[in-house]
Tab-separated table of C-alpha atoms in Angstrom:
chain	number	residue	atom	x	y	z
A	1	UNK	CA	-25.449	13.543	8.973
A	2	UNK	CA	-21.597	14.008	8.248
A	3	UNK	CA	-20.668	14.485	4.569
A	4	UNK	CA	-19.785	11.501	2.656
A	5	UNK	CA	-16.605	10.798	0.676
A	6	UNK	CA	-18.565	9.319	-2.294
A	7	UNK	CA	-22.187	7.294	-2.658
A	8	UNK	CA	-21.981	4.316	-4.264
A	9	UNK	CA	-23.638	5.483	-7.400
A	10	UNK	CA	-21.253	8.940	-7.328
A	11	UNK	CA	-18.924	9.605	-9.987
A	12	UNK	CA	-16.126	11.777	-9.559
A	13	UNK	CA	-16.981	15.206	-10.196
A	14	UNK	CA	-20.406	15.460	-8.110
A	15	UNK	CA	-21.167	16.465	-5.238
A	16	UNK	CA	-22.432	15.203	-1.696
A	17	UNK	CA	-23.411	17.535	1.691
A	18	UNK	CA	-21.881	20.152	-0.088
A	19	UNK	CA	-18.292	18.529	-0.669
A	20	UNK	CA	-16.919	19.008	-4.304
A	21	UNK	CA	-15.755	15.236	-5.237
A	22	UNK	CA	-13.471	16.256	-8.184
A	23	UNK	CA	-11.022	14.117	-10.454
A	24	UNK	CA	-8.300	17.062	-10.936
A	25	UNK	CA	-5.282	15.964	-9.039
A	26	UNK	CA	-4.470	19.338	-8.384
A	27	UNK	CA	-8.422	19.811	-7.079
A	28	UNK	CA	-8.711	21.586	-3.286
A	29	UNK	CA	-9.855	18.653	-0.963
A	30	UNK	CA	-11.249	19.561	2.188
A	31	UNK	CA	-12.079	18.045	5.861
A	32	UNK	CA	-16.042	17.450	5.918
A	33	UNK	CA	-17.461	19.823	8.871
A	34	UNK	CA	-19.421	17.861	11.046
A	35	UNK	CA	-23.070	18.844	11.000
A	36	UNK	CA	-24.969	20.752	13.567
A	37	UNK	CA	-25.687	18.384	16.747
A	38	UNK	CA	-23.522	15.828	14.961
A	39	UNK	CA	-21.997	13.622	18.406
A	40	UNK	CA	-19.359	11.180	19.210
A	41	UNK	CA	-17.003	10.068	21.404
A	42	UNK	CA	-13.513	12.186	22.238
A	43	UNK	CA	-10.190	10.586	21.434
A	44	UNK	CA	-9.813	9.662	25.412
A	45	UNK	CA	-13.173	7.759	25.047
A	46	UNK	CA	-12.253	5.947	21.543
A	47	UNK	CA	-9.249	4.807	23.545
A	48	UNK	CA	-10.932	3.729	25.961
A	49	UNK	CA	-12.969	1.579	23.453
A	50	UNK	CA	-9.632	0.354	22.298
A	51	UNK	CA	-7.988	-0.488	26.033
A	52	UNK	CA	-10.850	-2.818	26.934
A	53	UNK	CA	-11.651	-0.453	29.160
A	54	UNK	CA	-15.095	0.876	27.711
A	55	UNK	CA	-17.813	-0.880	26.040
A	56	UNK	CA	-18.368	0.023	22.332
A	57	UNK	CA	-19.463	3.458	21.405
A	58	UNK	CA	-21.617	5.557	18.779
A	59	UNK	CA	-19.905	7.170	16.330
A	60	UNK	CA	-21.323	10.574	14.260
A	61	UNK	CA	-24.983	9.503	15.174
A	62	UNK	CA	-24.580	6.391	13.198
A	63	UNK	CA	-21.387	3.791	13.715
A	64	UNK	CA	-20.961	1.830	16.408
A	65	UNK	CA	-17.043	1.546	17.375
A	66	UNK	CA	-16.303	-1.710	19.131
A	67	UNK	CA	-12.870	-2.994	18.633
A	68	UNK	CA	-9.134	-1.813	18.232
A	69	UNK	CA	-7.882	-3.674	14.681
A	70	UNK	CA	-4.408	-1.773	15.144
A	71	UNK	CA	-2.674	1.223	15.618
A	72	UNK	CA	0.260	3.248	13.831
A	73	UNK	CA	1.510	6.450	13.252
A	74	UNK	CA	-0.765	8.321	12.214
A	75	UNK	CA	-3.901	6.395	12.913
A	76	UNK	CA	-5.728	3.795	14.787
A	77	UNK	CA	-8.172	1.242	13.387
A	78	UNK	CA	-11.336	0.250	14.802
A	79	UNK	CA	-13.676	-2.780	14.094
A	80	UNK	CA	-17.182	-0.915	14.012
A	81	UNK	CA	-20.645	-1.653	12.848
A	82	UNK	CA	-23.214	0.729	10.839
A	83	UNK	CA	-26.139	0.766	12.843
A	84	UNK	CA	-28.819	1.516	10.007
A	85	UNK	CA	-27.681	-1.388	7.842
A	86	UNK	CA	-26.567	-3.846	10.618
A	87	UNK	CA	-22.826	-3.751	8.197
A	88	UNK	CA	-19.547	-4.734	9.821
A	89	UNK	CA	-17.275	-2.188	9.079
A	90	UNK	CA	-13.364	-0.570	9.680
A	91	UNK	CA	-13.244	2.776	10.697
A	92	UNK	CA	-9.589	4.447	10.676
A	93	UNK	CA	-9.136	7.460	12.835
A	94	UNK	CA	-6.574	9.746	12.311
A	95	UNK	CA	-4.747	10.175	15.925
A	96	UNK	CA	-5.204	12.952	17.756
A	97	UNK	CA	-2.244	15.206	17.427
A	98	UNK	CA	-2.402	14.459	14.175
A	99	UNK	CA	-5.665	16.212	13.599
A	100	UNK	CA	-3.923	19.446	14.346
A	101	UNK	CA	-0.749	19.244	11.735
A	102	UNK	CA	-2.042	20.262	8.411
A	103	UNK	CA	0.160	17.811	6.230
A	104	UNK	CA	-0.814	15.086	8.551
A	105	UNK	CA	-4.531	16.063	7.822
A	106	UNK	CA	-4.442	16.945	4.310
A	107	UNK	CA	-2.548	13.439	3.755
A	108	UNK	CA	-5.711	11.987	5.181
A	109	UNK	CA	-8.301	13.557	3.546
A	110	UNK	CA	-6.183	12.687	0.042
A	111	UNK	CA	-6.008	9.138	0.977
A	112	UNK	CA	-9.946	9.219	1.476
A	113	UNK	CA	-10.766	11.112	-1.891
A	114	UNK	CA	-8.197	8.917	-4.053
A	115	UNK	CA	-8.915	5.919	-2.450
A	116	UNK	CA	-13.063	6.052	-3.062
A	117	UNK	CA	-12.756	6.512	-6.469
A	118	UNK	CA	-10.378	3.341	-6.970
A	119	UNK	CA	-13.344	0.655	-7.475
A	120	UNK	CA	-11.530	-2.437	-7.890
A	121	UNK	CA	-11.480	-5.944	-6.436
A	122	UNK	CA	-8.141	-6.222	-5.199
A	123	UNK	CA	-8.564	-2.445	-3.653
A	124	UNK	CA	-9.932	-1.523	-0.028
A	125	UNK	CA	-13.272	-0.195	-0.480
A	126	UNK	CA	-13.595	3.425	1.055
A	127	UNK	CA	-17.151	4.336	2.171
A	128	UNK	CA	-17.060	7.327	4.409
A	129	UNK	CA	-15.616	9.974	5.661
A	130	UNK	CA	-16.009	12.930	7.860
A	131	UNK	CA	-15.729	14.573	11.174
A	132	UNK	CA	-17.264	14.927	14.632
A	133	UNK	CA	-17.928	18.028	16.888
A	134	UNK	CA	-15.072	16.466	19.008
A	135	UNK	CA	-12.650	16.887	16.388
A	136	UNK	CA	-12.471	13.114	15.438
A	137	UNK	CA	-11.571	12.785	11.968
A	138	UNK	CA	-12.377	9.537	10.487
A	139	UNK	CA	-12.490	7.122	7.587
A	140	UNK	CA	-14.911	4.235	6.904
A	141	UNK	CA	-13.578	1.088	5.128
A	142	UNK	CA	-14.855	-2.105	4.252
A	143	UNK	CA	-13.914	-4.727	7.310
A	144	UNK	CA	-11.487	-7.364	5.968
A	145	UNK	CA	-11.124	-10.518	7.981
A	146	UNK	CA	-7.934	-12.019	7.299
A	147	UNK	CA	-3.927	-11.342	7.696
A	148	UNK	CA	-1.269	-9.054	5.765
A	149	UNK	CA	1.250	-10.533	3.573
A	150	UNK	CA	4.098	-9.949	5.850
A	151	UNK	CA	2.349	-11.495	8.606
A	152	UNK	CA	2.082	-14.903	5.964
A	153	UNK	CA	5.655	-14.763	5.289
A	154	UNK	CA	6.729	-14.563	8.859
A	155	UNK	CA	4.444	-17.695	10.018
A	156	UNK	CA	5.177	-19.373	6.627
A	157	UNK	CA	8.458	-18.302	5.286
A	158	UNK	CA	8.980	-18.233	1.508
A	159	UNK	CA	6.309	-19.433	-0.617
A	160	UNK	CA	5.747	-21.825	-3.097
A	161	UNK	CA	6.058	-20.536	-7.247
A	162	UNK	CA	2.710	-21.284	-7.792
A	163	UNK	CA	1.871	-19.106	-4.412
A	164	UNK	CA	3.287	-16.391	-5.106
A	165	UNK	CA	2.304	-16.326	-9.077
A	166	UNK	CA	-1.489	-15.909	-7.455
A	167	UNK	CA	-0.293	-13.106	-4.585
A	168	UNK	CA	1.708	-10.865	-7.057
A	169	UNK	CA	-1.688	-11.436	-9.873
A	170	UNK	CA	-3.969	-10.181	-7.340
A	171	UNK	CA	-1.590	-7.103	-6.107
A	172	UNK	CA	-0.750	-6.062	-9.656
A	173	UNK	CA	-4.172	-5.683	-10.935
A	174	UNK	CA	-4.942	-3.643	-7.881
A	175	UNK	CA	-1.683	-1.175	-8.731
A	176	UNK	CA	-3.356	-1.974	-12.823
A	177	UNK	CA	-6.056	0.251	-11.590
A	178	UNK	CA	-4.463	2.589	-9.819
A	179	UNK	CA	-2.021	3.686	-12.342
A	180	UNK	CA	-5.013	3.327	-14.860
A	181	UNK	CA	-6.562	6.340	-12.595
A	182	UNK	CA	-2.952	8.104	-12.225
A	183	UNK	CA	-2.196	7.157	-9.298
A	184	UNK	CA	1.320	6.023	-7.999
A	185	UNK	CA	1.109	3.603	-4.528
A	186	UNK	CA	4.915	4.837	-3.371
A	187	UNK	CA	4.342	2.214	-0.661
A	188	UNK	CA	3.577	-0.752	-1.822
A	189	UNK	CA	4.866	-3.534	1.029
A	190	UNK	CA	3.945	-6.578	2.300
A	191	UNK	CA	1.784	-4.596	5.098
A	192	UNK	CA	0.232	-3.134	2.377
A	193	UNK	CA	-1.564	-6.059	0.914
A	194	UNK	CA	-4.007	-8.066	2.782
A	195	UNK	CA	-5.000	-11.589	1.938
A	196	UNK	CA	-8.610	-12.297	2.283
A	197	UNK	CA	-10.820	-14.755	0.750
A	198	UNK	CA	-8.057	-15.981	-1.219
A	199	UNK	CA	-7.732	-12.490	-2.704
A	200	UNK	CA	-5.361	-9.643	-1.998
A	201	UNK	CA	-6.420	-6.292	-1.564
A	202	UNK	CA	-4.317	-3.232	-1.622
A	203	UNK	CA	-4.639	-0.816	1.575
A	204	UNK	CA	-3.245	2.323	2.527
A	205	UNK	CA	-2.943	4.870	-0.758
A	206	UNK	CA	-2.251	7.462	1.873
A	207	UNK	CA	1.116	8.715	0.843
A	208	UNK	CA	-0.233	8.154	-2.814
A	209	UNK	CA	0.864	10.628	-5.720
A	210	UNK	CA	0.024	11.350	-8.974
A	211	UNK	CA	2.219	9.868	-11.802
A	212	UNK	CA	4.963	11.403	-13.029
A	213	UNK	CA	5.049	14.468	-9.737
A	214	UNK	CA	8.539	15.110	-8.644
A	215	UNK	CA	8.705	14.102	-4.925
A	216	UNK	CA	11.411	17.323	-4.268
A	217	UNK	CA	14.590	18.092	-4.996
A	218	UNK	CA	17.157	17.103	-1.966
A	219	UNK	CA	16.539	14.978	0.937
A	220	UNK	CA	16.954	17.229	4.325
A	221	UNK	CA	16.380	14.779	6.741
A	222	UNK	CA	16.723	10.671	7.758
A	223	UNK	CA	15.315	9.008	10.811
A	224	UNK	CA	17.183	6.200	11.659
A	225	UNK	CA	14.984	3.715	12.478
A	226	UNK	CA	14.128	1.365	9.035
A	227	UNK	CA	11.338	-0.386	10.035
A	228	UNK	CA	9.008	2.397	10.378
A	229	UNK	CA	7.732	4.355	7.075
A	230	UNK	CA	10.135	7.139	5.935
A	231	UNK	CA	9.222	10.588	6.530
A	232	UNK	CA	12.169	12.406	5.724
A	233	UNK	CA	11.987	15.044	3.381
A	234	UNK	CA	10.318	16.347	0.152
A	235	UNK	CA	7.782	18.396	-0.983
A	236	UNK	CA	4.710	16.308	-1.017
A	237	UNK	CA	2.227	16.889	-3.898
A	238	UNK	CA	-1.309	16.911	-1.964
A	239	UNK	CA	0.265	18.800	1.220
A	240	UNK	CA	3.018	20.786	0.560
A	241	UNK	CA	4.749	19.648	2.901
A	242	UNK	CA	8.554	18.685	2.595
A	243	UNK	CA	9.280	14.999	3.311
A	244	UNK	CA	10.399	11.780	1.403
A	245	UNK	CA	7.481	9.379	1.268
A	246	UNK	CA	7.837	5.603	1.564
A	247	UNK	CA	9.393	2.869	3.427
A	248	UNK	CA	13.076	2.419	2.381
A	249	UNK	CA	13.474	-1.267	1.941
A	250	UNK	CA	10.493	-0.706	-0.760
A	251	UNK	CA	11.296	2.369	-2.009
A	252	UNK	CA	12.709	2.831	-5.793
A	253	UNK	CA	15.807	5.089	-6.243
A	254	UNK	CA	13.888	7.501	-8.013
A	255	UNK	CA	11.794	8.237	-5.422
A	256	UNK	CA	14.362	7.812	-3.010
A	257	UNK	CA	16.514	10.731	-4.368
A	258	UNK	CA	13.317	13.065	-4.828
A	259	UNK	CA	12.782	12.980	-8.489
A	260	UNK	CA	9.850	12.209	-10.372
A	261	UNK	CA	8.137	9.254	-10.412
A	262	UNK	CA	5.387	6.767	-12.054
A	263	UNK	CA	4.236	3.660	-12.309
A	264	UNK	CA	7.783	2.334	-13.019
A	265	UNK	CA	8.283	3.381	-9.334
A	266	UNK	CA	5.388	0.882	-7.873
A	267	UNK	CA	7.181	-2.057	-10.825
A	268	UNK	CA	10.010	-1.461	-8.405
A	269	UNK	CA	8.605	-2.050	-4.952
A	270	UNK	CA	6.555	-5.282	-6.638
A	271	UNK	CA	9.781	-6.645	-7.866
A	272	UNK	CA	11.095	-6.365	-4.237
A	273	UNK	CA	7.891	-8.167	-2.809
A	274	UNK	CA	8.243	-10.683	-5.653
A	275	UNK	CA	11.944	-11.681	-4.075
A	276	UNK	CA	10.945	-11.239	-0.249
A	277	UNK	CA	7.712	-13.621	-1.111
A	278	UNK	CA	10.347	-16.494	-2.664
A	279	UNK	CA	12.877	-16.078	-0.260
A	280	UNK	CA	11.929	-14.116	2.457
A	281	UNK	CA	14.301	-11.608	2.349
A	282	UNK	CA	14.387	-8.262	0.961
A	283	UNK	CA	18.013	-7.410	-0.990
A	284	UNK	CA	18.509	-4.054	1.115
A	285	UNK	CA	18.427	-4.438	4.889
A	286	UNK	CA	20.027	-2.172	7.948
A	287	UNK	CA	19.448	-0.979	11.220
A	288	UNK	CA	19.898	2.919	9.788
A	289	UNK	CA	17.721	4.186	7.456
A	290	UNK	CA	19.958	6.050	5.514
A	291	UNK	CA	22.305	2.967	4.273
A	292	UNK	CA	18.930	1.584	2.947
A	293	UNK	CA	18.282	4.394	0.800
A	294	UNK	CA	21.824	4.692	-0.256
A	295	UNK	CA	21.965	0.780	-1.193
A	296	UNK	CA	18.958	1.642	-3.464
A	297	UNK	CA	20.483	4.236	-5.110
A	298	UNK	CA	23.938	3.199	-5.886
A	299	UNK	CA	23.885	-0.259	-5.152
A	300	UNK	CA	23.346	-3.665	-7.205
A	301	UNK	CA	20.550	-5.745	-5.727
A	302	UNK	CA	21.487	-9.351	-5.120
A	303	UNK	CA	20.249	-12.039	-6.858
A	304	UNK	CA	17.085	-13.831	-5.542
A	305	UNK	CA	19.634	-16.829	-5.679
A	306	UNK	CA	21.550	-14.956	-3.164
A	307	UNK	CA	19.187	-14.011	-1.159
A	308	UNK	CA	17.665	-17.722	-1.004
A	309	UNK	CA	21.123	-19.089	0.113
A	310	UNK	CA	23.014	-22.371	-1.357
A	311	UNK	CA	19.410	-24.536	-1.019
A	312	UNK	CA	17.597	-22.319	-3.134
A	313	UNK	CA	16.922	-23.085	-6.453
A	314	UNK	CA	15.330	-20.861	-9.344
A	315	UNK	CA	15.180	-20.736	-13.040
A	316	UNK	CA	16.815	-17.559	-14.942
A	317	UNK	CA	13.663	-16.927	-16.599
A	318	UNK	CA	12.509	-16.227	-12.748
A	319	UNK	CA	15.727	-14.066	-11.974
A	320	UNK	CA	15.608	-11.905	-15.430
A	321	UNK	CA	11.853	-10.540	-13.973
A	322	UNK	CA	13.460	-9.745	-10.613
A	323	UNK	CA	16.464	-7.895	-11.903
A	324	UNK	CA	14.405	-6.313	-14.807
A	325	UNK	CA	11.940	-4.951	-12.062
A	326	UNK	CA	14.906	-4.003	-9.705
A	327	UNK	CA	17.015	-1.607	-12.414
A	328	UNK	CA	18.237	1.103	-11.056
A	329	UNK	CA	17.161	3.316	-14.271
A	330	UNK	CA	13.441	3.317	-14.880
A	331	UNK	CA	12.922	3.106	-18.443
A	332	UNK	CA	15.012	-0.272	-18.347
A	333	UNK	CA	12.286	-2.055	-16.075
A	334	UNK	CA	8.792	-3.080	-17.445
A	335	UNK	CA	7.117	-0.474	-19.135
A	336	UNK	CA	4.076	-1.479	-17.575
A	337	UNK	CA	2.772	-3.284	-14.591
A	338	UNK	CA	0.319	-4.745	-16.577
A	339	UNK	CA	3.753	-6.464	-18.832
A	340	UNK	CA	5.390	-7.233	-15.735
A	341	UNK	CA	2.863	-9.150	-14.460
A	342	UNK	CA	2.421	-11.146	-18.378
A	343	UNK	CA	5.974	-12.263	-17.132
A	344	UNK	CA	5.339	-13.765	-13.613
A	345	UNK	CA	2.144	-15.385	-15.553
A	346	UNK	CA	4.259	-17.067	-18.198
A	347	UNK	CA	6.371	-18.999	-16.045
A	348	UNK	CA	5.365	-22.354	-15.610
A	349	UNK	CA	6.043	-24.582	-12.521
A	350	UNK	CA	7.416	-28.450	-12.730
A	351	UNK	CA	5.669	-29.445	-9.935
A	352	UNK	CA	3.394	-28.216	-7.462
A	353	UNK	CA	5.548	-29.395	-4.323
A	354	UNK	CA	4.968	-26.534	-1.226
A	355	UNK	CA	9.028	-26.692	-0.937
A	356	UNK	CA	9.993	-27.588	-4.699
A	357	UNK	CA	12.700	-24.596	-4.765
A	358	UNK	CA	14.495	-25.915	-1.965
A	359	UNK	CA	15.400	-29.336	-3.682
A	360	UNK	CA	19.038	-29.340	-4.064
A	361	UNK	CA	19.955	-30.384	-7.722
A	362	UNK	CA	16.468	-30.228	-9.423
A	363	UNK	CA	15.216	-27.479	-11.767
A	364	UNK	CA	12.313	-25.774	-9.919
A	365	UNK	CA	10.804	-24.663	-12.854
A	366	UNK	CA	10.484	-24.576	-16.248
A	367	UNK	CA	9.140	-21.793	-18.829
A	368	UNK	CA	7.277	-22.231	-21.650
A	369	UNK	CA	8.460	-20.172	-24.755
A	370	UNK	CA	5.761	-17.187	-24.230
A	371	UNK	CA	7.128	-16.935	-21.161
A	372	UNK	CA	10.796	-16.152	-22.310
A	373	UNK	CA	10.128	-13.794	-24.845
A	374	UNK	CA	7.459	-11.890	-22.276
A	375	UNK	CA	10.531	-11.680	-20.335
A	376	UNK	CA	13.100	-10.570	-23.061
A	377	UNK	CA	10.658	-8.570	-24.787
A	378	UNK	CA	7.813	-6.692	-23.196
């Protein structure tokens, strides 16, 4: 039996199959050794799986991997089943020439150790981890049947006040918990969140960080391609290895220029999705990486007015929480995600109309006096 990230009755601090399971940001976390006899399928044969081109396979003695969910980067995910429980699960495996790069592996084994410890409904539950004789590192998640917010906003376009009022209470009580535990996303994105049973639930803490840990001190390299997530160059906390982590449309300039960040750095990427789920748009956009993170530095976001075009229509109270969340500096955004979100809550919609922003002429919304002074005050 492979070593386990974290029973469901552990706490951190114990230990399971001889893995320390500590709390300490700063504790060593290492890569489960698969146990004697411990089988499963090579990378070539998990491919295989994923192709079509093989029928499902066992997994360390006791998962059965029978789909392909999706691939990036640095790993692909499978639709599995464990076999002694009959549960549907997700099982993430860290690609192959990944296993082999130590930041690319101790990234991995953070996101597994962080991420089991973050009980919370509107978090991705992590139930396993380990490693097979064939060097197959995996992780075991809960299966979530369902779609990502970015795939929502590209079949539905912007979404109603009332919409997105329910979204952005769901995502910041996930990042509520996270920060409550020390943790800082750094890449929160519409990806990032997946809606499920009318719920969203934060995924992939795998370039998380521990608040207030300087990301580096100068950026050494760019790719150029925006639409991927940013690699580029800063000592990472957990790995040591030098690279700027985030995607740039999402990223705050704090974190974009290498210096330390918080919680105020996740307010920043949920005012962005805020904007992109009214209008669609995000306020930084170009084919080169590099003017994105230069816009967020030096640059004034537009308005969500301007980003929603002449047609859209939105109250101030609506645009003070975007800009508040978008300031450059961080000790001039919400001290808090827990007070930004008091804000989004406190403004009250006229009318539940699916397109009631888009009415030329009419007030989309109105706020109700605890909603102003949330927004002036907190």
């Amino acid at each position: 039996m492979l070593s386990i990230i974290a029973p469901l009755d552990a706490k951190p601090g114990a230990q399971t199959d001889g893995v320390p399971l500590k709390s300490d940001p700063h504790a060593e976390r290492t890569l489960p050794q698969p146990a004697a006899g411990a089988s499963g399928p090579t990378h070539a044969q998990l491919r295989a799986v994923g192709e079509g081109r093989s029928p499902p396979l066992i997994l360390a003695d006791r998962y059965r991997v029978e789909r392909r969910l999706g691939r990036g980067g640095m790993a692909m995910v499978y639709a599995g089943r464990l076999l002694s429980i009959d549960r549907t699960v997700a099982i993430k495996i860290l690609n192959e020439d990944h296993r082999y790069r130590d930041d690319r592996l101790a990234r991995f084994v953070a996101e597994a150790h962080m991420t089991s410890h973050l009980r919370h409904p509107n978090i991705v539950d992590v139930l396993d981890f380990g490693s097979t004789q064939e060097g197959v590192v995996f992780m075991v998640m809960e299966l979530l049947e369902g779609e990502d917010l970015r795939a929502m906003v590209r079949r539905d376009g912007p979404l109603p006040w009332p919409r997105v009022q329910s979204l952005m209470r769901d995502i910041c009580s996930g990042l509520s918990a996270a920060h409550h535990a020390g943790l800082v996303h750094r890449d929160l994105k519409p990806a990032n969140c997946f809606y499920v049973d009318d719920t969203v639930k934060l995924l992939d803490f795998g370039v998380a960080t521990h608040s207030s840990v300087s990301a580096g001190e100068r950026m050494t390299s760019v790719e150029d391609d925006p639409t991927q997530t940013l690699d580029p160059g800063w000592t990472d906390q957990f790995t040591g290895d030098r690279r700027v982590i985030g995607t740039p449309e999402y990223m705050s300039p704090e974190q974009a220029q290498g210096h330390p960040v918080d919680a105020r750095s996740d307010i920043y990427a949920a005012g962005i999705l805020l904007g992109e789920l009214l209008t669609g748009r995000v306020p930084f956009e170009s084919t080169c990486a590099t003017g994105v993170i230069s816009a967020q530095i030096f640059d004034p976001p537009p308005t969500l007015q301007e980003l929603g075009g002449e047609e859209f229509v939105v109250v101030e109270a609506i645009e003070a929480i975007y800009a508040r969340a978008l300031s450059k500096a961080p000790d001039d955004r919400f001290a808090t995600i827990e007070a930004f979100a008091a804000a989004i809550a406190a403004v009250v919609p006229v009318t539940m109309h699916p397109r009631w922003w888009r009415r030329p002429g009419v007030m989309a919304a109105a706020t109700t006096l605890a909603g102003l002074l949330a927004v002036m005050s907190i």
